[in-house]
PDB file of C-alpha atoms in Angstrom:
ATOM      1  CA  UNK O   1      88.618  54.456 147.811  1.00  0.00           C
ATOM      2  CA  UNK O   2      86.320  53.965 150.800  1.00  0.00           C
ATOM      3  CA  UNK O   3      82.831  52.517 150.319  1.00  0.00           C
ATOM      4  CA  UNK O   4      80.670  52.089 153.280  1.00  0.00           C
ATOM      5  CA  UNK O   5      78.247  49.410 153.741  1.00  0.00           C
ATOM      6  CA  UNK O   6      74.774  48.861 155.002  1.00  0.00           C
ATOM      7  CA  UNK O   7      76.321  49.119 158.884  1.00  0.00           C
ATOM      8  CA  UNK O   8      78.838  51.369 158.192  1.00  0.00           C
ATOM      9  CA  UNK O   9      81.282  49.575 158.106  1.00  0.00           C
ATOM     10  CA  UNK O  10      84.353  50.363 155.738  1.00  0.00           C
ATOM     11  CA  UNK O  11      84.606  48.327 152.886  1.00  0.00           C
ATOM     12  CA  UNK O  12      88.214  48.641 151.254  1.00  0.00           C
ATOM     13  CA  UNK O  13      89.674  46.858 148.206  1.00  0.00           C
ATOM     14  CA  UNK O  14      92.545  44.441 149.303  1.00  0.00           C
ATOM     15  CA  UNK O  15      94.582  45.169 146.387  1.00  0.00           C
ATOM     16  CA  UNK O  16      95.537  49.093 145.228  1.00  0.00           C
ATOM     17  CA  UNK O  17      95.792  50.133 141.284  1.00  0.00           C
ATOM     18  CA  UNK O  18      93.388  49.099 139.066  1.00  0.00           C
ATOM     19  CA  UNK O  19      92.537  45.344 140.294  1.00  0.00           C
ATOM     20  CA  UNK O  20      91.515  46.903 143.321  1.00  0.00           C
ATOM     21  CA  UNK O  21      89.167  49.263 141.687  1.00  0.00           C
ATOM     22  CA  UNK O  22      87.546  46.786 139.582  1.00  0.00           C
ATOM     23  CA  UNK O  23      87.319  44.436 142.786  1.00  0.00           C
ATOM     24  CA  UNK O  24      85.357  47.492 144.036  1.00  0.00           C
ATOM     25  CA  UNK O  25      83.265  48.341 141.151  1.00  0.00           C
ATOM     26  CA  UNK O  26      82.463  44.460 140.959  1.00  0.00           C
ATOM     27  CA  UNK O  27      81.420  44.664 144.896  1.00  0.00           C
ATOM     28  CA  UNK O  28      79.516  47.432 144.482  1.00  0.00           C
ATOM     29  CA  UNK O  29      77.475  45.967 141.637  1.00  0.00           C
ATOM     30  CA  UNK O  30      76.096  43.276 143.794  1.00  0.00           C
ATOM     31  CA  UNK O  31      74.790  45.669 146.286  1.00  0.00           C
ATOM     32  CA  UNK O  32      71.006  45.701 146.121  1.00  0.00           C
ATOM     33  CA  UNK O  33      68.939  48.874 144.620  1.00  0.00           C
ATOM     34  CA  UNK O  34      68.296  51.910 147.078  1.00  0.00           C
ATOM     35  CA  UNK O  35      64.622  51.594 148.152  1.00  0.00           C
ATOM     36  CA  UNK O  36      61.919  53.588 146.198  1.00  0.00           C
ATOM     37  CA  UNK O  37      60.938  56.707 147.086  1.00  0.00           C
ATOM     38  CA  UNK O  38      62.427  60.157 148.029  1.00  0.00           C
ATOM     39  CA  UNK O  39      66.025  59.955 149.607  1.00  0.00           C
ATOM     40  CA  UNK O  40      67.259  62.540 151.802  1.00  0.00           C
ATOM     41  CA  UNK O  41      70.563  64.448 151.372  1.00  0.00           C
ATOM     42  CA  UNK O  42      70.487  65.717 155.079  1.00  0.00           C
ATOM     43  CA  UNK O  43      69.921  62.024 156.444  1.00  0.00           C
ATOM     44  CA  UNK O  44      73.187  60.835 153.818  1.00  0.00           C
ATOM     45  CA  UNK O  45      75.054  63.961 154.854  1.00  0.00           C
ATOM     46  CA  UNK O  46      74.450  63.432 158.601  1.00  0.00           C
ATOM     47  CA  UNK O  47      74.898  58.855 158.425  1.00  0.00           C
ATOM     48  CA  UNK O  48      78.540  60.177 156.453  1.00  0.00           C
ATOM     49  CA  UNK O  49      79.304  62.372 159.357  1.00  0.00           C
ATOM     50  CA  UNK O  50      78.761  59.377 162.039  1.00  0.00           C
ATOM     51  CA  UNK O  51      80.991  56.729 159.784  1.00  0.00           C
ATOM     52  CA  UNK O  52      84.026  58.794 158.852  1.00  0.00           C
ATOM     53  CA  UNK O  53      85.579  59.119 162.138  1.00  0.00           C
ATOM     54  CA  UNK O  54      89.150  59.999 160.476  1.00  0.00           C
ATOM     55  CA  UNK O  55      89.640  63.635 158.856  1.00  0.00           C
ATOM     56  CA  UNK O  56      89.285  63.602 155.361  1.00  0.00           C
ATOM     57  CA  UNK O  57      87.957  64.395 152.387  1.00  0.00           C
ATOM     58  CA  UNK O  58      84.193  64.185 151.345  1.00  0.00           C
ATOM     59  CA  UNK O  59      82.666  64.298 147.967  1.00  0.00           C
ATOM     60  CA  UNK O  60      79.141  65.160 147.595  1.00  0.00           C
ATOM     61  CA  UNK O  61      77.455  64.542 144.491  1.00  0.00           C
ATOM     62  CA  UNK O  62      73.901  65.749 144.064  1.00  0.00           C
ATOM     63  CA  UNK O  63      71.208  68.372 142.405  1.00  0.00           C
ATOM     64  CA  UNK O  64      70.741  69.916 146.182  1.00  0.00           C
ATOM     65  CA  UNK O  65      67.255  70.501 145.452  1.00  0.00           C
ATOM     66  CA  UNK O  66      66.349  68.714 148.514  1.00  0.00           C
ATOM     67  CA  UNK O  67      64.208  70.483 150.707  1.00  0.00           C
ATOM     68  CA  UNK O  68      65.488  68.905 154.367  1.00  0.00           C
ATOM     69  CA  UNK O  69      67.913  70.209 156.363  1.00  0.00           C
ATOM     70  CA  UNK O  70      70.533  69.634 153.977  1.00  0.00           C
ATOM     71  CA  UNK O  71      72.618  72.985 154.729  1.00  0.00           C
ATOM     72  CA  UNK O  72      72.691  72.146 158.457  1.00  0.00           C
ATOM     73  CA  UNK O  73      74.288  68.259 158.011  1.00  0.00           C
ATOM     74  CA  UNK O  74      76.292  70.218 155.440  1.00  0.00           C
ATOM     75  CA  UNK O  75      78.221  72.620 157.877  1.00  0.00           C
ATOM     76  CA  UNK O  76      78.430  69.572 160.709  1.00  0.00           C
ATOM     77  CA  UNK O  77      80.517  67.882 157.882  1.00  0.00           C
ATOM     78  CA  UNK O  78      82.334  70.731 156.668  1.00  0.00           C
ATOM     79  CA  UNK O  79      83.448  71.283 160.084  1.00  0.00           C
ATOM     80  CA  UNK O  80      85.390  68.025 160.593  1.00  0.00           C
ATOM     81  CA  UNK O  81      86.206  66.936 156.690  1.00  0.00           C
ATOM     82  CA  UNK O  82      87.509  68.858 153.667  1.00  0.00           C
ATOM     83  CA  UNK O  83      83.883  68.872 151.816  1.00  0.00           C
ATOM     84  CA  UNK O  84      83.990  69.266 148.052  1.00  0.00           C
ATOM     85  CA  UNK O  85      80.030  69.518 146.961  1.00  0.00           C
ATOM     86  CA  UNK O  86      79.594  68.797 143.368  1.00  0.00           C
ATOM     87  CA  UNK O  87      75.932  69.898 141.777  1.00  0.00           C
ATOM     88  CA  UNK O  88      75.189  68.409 138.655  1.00  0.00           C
ATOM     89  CA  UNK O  89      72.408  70.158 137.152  1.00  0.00           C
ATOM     90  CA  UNK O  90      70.567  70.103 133.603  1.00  0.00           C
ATOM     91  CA  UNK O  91      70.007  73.182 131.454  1.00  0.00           C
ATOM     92  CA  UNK O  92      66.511  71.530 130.431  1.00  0.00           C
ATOM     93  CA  UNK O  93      65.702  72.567 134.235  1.00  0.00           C
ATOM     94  CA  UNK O  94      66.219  75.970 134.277  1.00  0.00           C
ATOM     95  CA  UNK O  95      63.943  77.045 131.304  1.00  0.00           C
ATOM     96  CA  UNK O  96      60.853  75.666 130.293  1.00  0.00           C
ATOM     97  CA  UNK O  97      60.252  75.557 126.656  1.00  0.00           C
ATOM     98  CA  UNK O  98      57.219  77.126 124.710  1.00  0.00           C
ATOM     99  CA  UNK O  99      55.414  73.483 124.000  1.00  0.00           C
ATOM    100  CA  UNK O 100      51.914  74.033 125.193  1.00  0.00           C
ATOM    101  CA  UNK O 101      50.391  72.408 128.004  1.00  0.00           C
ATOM    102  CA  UNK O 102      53.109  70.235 129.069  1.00  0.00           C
ATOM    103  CA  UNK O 103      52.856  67.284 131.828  1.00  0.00           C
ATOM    104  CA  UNK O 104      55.563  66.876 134.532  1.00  0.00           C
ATOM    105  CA  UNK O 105      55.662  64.091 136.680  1.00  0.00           C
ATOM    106  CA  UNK O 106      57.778  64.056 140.096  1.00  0.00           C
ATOM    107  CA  UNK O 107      60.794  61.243 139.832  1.00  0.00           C
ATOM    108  CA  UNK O 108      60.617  60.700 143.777  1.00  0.00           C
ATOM    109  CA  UNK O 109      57.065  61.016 144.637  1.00  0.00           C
ATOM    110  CA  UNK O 110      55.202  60.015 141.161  1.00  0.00           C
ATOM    111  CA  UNK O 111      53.360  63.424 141.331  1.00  0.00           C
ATOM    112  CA  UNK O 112      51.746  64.861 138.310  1.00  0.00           C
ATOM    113  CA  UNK O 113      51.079  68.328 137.109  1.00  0.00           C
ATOM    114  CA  UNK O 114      50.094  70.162 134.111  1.00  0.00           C
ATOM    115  CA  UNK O 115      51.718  73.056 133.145  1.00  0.00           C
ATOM    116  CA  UNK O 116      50.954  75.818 130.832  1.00  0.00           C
ATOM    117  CA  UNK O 117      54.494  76.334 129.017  1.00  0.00           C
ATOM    118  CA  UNK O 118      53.217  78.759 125.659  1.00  0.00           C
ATOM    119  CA  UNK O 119      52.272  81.531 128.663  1.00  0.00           C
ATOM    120  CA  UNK O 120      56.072  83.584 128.470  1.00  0.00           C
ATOM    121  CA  UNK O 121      55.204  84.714 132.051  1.00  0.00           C
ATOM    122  CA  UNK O 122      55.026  80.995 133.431  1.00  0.00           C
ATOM    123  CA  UNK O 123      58.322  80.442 131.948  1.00  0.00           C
ATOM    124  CA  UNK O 124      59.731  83.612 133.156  1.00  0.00           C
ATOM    125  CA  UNK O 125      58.240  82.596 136.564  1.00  0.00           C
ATOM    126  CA  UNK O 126      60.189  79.290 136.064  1.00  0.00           C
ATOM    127  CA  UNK O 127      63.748  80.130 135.079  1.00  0.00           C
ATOM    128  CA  UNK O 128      63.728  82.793 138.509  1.00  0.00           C
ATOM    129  CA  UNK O 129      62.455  80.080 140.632  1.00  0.00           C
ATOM    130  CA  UNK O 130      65.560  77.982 139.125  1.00  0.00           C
ATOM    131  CA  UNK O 131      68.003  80.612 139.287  1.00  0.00           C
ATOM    132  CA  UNK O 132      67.315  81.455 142.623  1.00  0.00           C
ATOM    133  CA  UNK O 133      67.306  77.982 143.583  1.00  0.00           C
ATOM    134  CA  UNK O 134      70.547  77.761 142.174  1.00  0.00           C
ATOM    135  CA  UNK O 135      71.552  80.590 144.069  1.00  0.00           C
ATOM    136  CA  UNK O 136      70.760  79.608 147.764  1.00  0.00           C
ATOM    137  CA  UNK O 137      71.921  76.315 147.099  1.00  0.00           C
ATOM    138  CA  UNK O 138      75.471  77.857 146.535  1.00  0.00           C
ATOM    139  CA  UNK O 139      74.956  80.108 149.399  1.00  0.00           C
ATOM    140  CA  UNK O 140      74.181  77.433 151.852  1.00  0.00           C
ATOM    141  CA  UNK O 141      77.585  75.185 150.516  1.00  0.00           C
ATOM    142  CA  UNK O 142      79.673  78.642 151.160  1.00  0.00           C
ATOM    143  CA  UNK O 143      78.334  78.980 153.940  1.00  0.00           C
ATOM    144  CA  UNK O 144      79.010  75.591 155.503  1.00  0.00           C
ATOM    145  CA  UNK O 145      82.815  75.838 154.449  1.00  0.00           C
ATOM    146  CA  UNK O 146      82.582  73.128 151.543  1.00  0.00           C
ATOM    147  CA  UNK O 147      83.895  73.768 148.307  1.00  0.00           C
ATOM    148  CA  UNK O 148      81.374  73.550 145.094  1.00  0.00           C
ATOM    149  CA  UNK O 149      81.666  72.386 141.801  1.00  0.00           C
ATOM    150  CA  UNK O 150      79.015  73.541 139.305  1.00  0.00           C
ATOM    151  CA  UNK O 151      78.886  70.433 136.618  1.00  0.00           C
ATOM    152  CA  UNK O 152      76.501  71.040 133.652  1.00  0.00           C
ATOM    153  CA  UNK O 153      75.301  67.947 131.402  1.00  0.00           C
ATOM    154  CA  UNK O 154      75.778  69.963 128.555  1.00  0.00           C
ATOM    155  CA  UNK O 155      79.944  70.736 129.071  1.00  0.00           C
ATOM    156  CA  UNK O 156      82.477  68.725 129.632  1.00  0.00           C
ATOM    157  CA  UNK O 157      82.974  67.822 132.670  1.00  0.00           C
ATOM    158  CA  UNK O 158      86.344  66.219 133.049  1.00  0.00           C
ATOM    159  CA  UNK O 159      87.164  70.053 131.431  1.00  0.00           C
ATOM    160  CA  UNK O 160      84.997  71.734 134.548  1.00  0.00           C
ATOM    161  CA  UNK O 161      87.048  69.426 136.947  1.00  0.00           C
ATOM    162  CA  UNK O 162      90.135  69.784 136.300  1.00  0.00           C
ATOM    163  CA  UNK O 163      89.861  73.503 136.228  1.00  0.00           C
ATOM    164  CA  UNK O 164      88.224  73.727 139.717  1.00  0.00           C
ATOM    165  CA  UNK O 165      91.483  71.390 140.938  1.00  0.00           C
ATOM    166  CA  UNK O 166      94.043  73.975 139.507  1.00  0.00           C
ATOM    167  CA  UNK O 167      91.836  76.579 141.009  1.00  0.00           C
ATOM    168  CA  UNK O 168      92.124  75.212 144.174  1.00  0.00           C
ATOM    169  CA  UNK O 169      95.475  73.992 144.176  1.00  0.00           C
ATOM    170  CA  UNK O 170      96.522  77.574 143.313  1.00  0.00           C
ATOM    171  CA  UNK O 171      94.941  79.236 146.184  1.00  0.00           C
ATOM    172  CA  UNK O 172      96.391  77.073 148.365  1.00  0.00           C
TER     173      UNK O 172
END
């Protein structure tokens, strides 16, 4: 396992098996918190692009509902690295439910709005937008040559994984 720190440099266990994970794990724990506010996929896409200088593989973990360039750092990755992209995503954000007025706020920016979820067209309106969010999300990860991984928080996902390996491993 390769963990880079706040220069980019490699930081690497000295010992393998499981001492040198939990040396890790330990060293990673005394990292400070990532600064408040929104992050940026593109900007952690493009900083792993500049820092893994050797061919490898990449693992992406994220929602991609970023709204940067994401797709664009994406491919420059893909192009060097084997790229698996793994989306976790939450059924609870692909339907509104029928509660009334219903107050959202914004994780990254604190933003609030009020939303009308008894209206059946507002929620219809909602579970397209998601779907087709959804949708060009996977398009742009084809399209940059990664692989993607579709986790759900309601499924197992050691289950989810280790079908996508054999998958993989058989078209190879």
């Amino acid at each position: 396992a390769v963990v880079y720190g706040p220069e980019g440099t490699a930081v690497l266990p000295p010992r393998t098996g499981r001492d040198g994970v939990l040396r890790l794990l330990r060293r990673l724990g005394r990292r400070p918190a990532a600064p408040e506010g929104p992050a940026s996929l593109g900007a952690a896409l493009r900083r792993a692009r500049l820092v893994a200088r050797r061919r490898g593989l990449v693992v992406v973990i994220s929602d991609l509902l970023d709204e940067d360039d994401w797709p664009g750092q994406l491919r420059a990755l893909a192009s060097r690295h084997e790229v698996v992209v793994v989306q976790v995503g939450d059924p609870r954000e692909a339907e509104l439910p029928s509660v009334g007025l219903l107050t959202v706020v914004d994780p990254e920016t604190g933003e609030r709005h009020e939303v009308q979820t008894a209206t059946r067209r507002v929620r219809e309106r909602f579970a397209a937008a998601a779907a087709g969010q959804r949708a060009t999300a996977a398009r742009a990860v084809r399209a940059a040559g990664a692989a993607h991984l579709e986790l759900s928080t309601d499924r197992d996902w050691l289950l989810d994984v280790v079908r996508f390996t054999a998958a993989r491993r058989r078209r190879r």
